[in-house]
Coordinates of C-alpha atoms in Angstrom, one line a residue:
M153 CA 15.5 -9.7 14.6
T154 CA 15.2 -6.0 16.1
I155 CA 11.5 -4.0 15.8
D156 CA 11.6 -0.4 15.9
A157 CA 8.6 1.9 16.0
S158 CA 9.1 5.6 15.9
F159 CA 8.1 8.6 14.5
F160 CA 10.3 10.3 12.2
G161 CA 9.9 13.4 9.5
G162 CA 7.8 16.4 11.0
S163 CA 10.9 18.6 11.5
S164 CA 9.7 21.3 8.6
P165 CA 6.6 23.4 8.8
G166 CA 4.0 21.4 7.0
Q167 CA 5.7 18.3 7.6
R168 CA 4.1 15.8 9.8
A169 CA 5.6 13.7 11.7
L170 CA 4.6 9.8 10.3
L171 CA 5.3 6.5 12.2
G172 CA 7.5 3.8 10.6
I173 CA 7.9 0.3 12.1
S174 CA 11.3 -1.5 11.2
S175 CA 12.3 -5.0 11.1
V176 CA 15.5 -5.5 10.9
P177 CA 17.6 -8.5 11.4
D178 CA 20.3 -9.1 13.5
D179 CA 23.0 -10.1 11.2
A180 CA 24.5 -7.1 9.3
A181 CA 26.4 -9.3 7.2
V182 CA 23.3 -10.3 5.4
R183 CA 21.6 -6.9 4.5
R184 CA 21.7 -6.7 0.9
V185 CA 18.6 -5.1 0.2
G186 CA 15.6 -3.2 2.1
L187 CA 12.1 -3.1 1.4
L188 CA 10.0 -0.1 2.0
V189 CA 6.1 -0.7 2.3
C190 CA 3.4 1.6 0.9
H191 CA 0.1 0.4 2.8
A192 CA -2.9 -0.3 1.0
F193 CA -5.5 2.5 2.2
S194 CA -8.3 3.0 4.6
E195 CA -10.2 -0.5 5.6
E196 CA -8.1 -2.3 3.2
R197 CA -4.9 -1.0 5.1
Q198 CA -6.1 -2.5 8.4
M199 CA -7.5 -5.7 6.9
T200 CA -3.8 -6.5 5.3
Y201 CA -1.8 -5.0 8.9
R202 CA -1.7 -8.3 10.5
S203 CA -0.4 -10.2 6.9
L204 CA 2.8 -7.5 6.5
Y205 CA 3.5 -8.0 9.9
L206 CA 3.9 -11.3 9.1
F207 CA 5.9 -10.7 6.0
S208 CA 7.9 -8.6 8.0
Q209 CA 9.0 -11.3 9.9
E210 CA 9.6 -13.5 6.8
L211 CA 11.7 -11.1 5.5
A212 CA 13.5 -10.7 8.7
R213 CA 14.6 -14.6 8.7
D214 CA 15.6 -14.3 5.0
G215 CA 18.2 -11.2 5.6
V216 CA 15.4 -8.8 4.4
P217 CA 14.8 -5.9 6.6
S218 CA 11.5 -3.5 6.0
L219 CA 10.0 -0.5 7.0
R220 CA 6.5 -0.2 7.2
F221 CA 5.1 3.4 7.9
D222 CA 1.5 5.0 7.6
Y223 CA 0.7 8.1 5.4
G224 CA 0.4 11.4 7.2
G225 CA -3.5 11.0 8.3
T226 CA -3.8 7.4 8.5
G227 CA -3.0 5.1 11.1
D228 CA -0.9 6.7 13.9
S229 CA 0.6 9.1 11.6
E230 CA 0.3 12.7 12.9
G231 CA -2.4 14.8 10.3
E232 CA -6.1 14.7 9.2
L233 CA -7.7 12.6 6.4
A234 CA -9.4 15.1 5.5
D235 CA -6.0 16.5 4.0
V236 CA -4.8 13.2 2.4
T237 CA -4.4 12.8 -1.8
L238 CA -2.7 10.9 -3.5
D239 CA 0.3 13.3 -3.8
T240 CA 0.3 13.7 0.0
M241 CA 0.8 9.9 -0.1
V242 CA 3.3 10.2 -2.5
N243 CA 5.5 12.8 -0.4
D244 CA 5.2 10.9 2.2
T245 CA 6.8 8.0 0.7
V246 CA 9.6 9.8 -0.9
C247 CA 10.6 10.8 2.9
A248 CA 10.0 7.4 4.3
A249 CA 12.6 6.0 1.7
A250 CA 15.4 8.7 3.4
E251 CA 14.3 7.3 6.4
A252 CA 14.5 3.4 5.3
R253 CA 17.7 3.7 4.2
R254 CA 18.9 4.9 7.4
R255 CA 17.5 2.7 9.4
L256 CA 17.6 -0.2 7.4
G257 CA 21.7 0.3 6.8
V258 CA 21.3 -0.7 2.9
D259 CA 22.0 0.7 -0.3
K260 CA 19.7 -1.1 -2.9
L261 CA 16.0 -0.2 -1.6
V262 CA 13.0 -1.8 -2.9
L263 CA 9.4 -0.2 -2.9
L264 CA 6.1 -2.5 -2.0
G265 CA 3.0 -1.4 -2.4
I266 CA -0.4 -3.0 -1.6
R267 CA -3.8 -1.8 -3.8
L268 CA -3.6 1.8 -3.6
G269 CA -0.4 1.7 -2.4
A270 CA 0.9 0.3 -5.3
V271 CA -0.2 3.0 -7.5
V272 CA 1.8 5.2 -4.6
A273 CA 4.7 3.3 -5.1
A274 CA 4.7 3.6 -8.9
A275 CA 4.6 7.2 -8.6
A276 CA 7.1 7.6 -5.9
A277 CA 9.8 5.4 -7.5
G278 CA 10.4 7.9 -10.2
R279 CA 11.1 10.6 -7.7
I280 CA 13.5 8.3 -5.1
P281 CA 17.1 8.2 -6.4
G282 CA 18.3 4.8 -6.7
I283 CA 15.6 3.1 -6.6
E284 CA 16.2 -1.1 -7.5
A285 CA 12.9 -2.6 -8.1
L286 CA 9.3 -2.4 -7.6
V287 CA 6.7 -4.6 -5.9
L288 CA 2.8 -4.2 -6.8
W289 CA 0.8 -6.5 -5.4
N290 CA -3.0 -6.3 -6.8
P291 CA -2.9 -2.7 -7.7
I292 CA -5.4 -0.5 -8.4
G293 CA -5.7 0.2 -11.7
Q294 CA -8.9 2.0 -12.2
G295 CA -9.7 4.6 -9.8
K296 CA -13.3 5.1 -10.8
P297 CA -14.6 1.9 -9.4
Y298 CA -12.6 1.6 -6.4
L299 CA -13.7 4.6 -5.6
R300 CA -17.1 4.0 -6.2
D301 CA -16.9 0.6 -3.8
L302 CA -15.1 2.7 -1.1
L303 CA -18.5 5.0 -1.0
R304 CA -20.3 1.9 -1.1
K305 CA -19.0 0.3 2.0
E306 CA -18.9 3.8 3.8
K307 CA -22.8 4.3 3.3
I308 CA -23.2 0.5 4.1
I309 CA -21.6 0.9 7.1
R310 CA -23.7 4.3 8.5
M311 CA -27.1 2.4 7.4
G312 CA -26.0 -0.4 10.1
S313 CA -24.6 2.4 12.8
P314 CA -27.3 5.0 12.8
V315 CA -25.7 8.3 14.1
R316 CA -28.1 11.3 14.4
Q317 CA -27.5 14.5 12.2
D318 CA -26.9 16.8 15.2
E319 CA -24.1 14.3 16.2
R320 CA -22.1 13.9 13.1
F321 CA -19.3 16.5 12.6
S322 CA -19.2 19.3 10.0
L323 CA -17.9 18.7 6.4
R324 CA -15.8 21.0 4.8
P325 CA -17.4 21.9 1.4
G326 CA -16.8 19.4 -1.3
H327 CA -15.9 16.5 1.6
V328 CA -17.6 13.5 2.0
E329 CA -18.0 11.3 5.2
F330 CA -15.9 8.7 5.4
D331 CA -13.9 6.3 7.5
G332 CA -15.0 8.2 10.6
E333 CA -13.5 11.2 9.0
S334 CA -13.9 12.5 5.6
L335 CA -12.5 12.3 2.3
S336 CA -11.4 15.7 0.3
P337 CA -12.8 16.4 -2.9
E338 CA -9.3 16.5 -4.2
M339 CA -8.7 13.2 -2.9
Q340 CA -11.9 11.7 -5.0
D341 CA -11.1 14.1 -8.3
Q342 CA -7.7 12.2 -8.3
L343 CA -8.9 8.3 -7.8
R344 CA -11.4 9.1 -10.4
A345 CA -8.9 10.3 -12.7
L346 CA -6.5 7.6 -11.9
D347 CA -5.6 5.0 -14.6
L348 CA -2.5 2.9 -13.7
P349 CA -1.4 1.6 -16.9
T350 CA -1.4 4.9 -18.7
A351 CA 0.3 6.8 -16.0
D352 CA 4.2 7.6 -16.1
L353 CA 5.9 4.3 -14.7
P354 CA 9.1 3.9 -13.4
T355 CA 12.0 1.7 -15.8
I356 CA 13.3 -0.4 -13.4
P357 CA 12.7 -4.4 -12.6
C358 CA 9.0 -5.0 -11.3
L359 CA 6.9 -7.8 -10.1
I360 CA 2.9 -7.5 -10.4
T361 CA 1.0 -9.9 -8.8
G362 CA -2.9 -10.7 -9.2
L363 CA -5.3 -13.3 -8.3
A364 CA -5.7 -16.1 -10.1
T365 CA -10.0 -15.9 -9.7
D366 CA -10.5 -12.6 -10.9
K367 CA -10.5 -12.0 -14.7
F368 CA -10.5 -8.0 -14.4
E369 CA -7.5 -8.4 -12.5
Q370 CA -6.0 -10.6 -14.8
E371 CA -6.4 -8.1 -17.5
Q372 CA -5.2 -5.2 -15.5
V373 CA -1.6 -7.0 -15.0
A374 CA -1.3 -7.7 -18.1
Q375 CA -2.4 -4.2 -19.4
L376 CA 0.9 -3.3 -16.6
A377 CA 3.1 -5.9 -18.6
R378 CA 2.5 -4.4 -21.6
R379 CA 2.7 -1.0 -20.6
F380 CA 6.5 -1.8 -18.8
G381 CA 7.2 -3.7 -21.8
A382 CA 6.9 -0.7 -24.0
L383 CA 9.3 1.1 -21.8
G384 CA 11.7 -1.8 -22.5
I385 CA 11.2 -3.7 -19.0
D386 CA 10.2 -7.3 -18.5
P387 CA 8.0 -7.4 -15.8
V388 CA 7.4 -10.5 -13.5
C389 CA 3.8 -11.5 -13.3
W390 CA 2.2 -13.8 -10.9
T391 CA -1.5 -14.4 -10.8
K392 CA -1.6 -17.6 -8.4
E393 CA -2.9 -16.3 -5.4
E394 CA -6.5 -17.8 -4.8
R395 CA -8.5 -15.3 -2.5
E396 CA -8.7 -11.7 -1.8
Y397 CA -6.3 -11.2 1.5
W398 CA -7.6 -7.3 1.4
S399 CA -11.1 -7.8 3.4
S400 CA -12.7 -8.5 6.3
D401 CA -13.5 -12.4 5.5
S402 CA -9.6 -12.8 5.0
L403 CA -9.0 -10.8 8.5
Y404 CA -11.5 -13.3 10.2
A405 CA -10.6 -16.7 8.5
E406 CA -6.6 -15.7 9.4
F407 CA -6.2 -15.9 5.8
H408 CA -2.6 -14.6 4.6
P409 CA -0.9 -14.2 1.5
V410 CA 1.7 -16.5 1.7
K411 CA 1.9 -17.5 -2.2
T412 CA 2.5 -13.9 -2.9
F413 CA 5.0 -13.7 0.2
D414 CA 6.7 -16.6 -1.5
A415 CA 6.9 -15.1 -5.0
T416 CA 7.9 -11.4 -3.5
L417 CA 11.0 -13.2 -1.6
S418 CA 12.2 -15.2 -4.5
F419 CA 12.2 -11.6 -6.9
L420 CA 14.0 -10.2 -4.0
R421 CA 16.5 -12.9 -4.2
T422 CA 16.9 -11.9 -7.6
I423 CA 17.4 -8.4 -7.0
A424 CA 20.1 -8.8 -4.3
G425 CA 22.1 -11.0 -6.5

């Protein structure tokens, strides 16, 4: 397996250079389908980083090349978090899809999104020609409770690490302090308005995963399945993972969603044909 961590994009005015990490099997003959990974957001991105690295290795052993990337303003990509919105994340995914085809050497490309990244992947799929399928790992169905939880965690972090007011950075109007930077009013509004089951969804094969222990999440998976069904798509719904893999508890316990890995590999083999 060859791993390449390098920047792409950033060549046009206003475009930010994005970090992409590709994992490519050494045997070019087995590359029938490639995977573009849309990370989760904020802390959840950090908590799932190791799991996605391990999954990229497993994919490569199965002959599937992959590209993971950081949205502009997040991770190691250029830009500021204050400028990140769902729209910019979707635009970055469209750019990353072109880079994935170039690096991975595949014609068939599948989008995989984790949590908020699943929302981004679903929105981007309709703008990228030739996407074969969509994989949504524990997608955020409703944005209001998600945003509320993000801001609640941020408040708890600040309470545990008090900083004098004169040491804080200056916030732009409408922004809220978040993750050491700030979250824009545009991003807050887009998250509050988010309702994935009623959003525009692509009419392509889809795998949707959820937790076996979370009835609310299972209902969201069911709602999404009905929405895809109304579009003439019979999605694969898989709700057998037993615990969260995007929380700090899972990171410290070194828990990785291997059941979700296996379900995704099985789905990709079907797409590869």
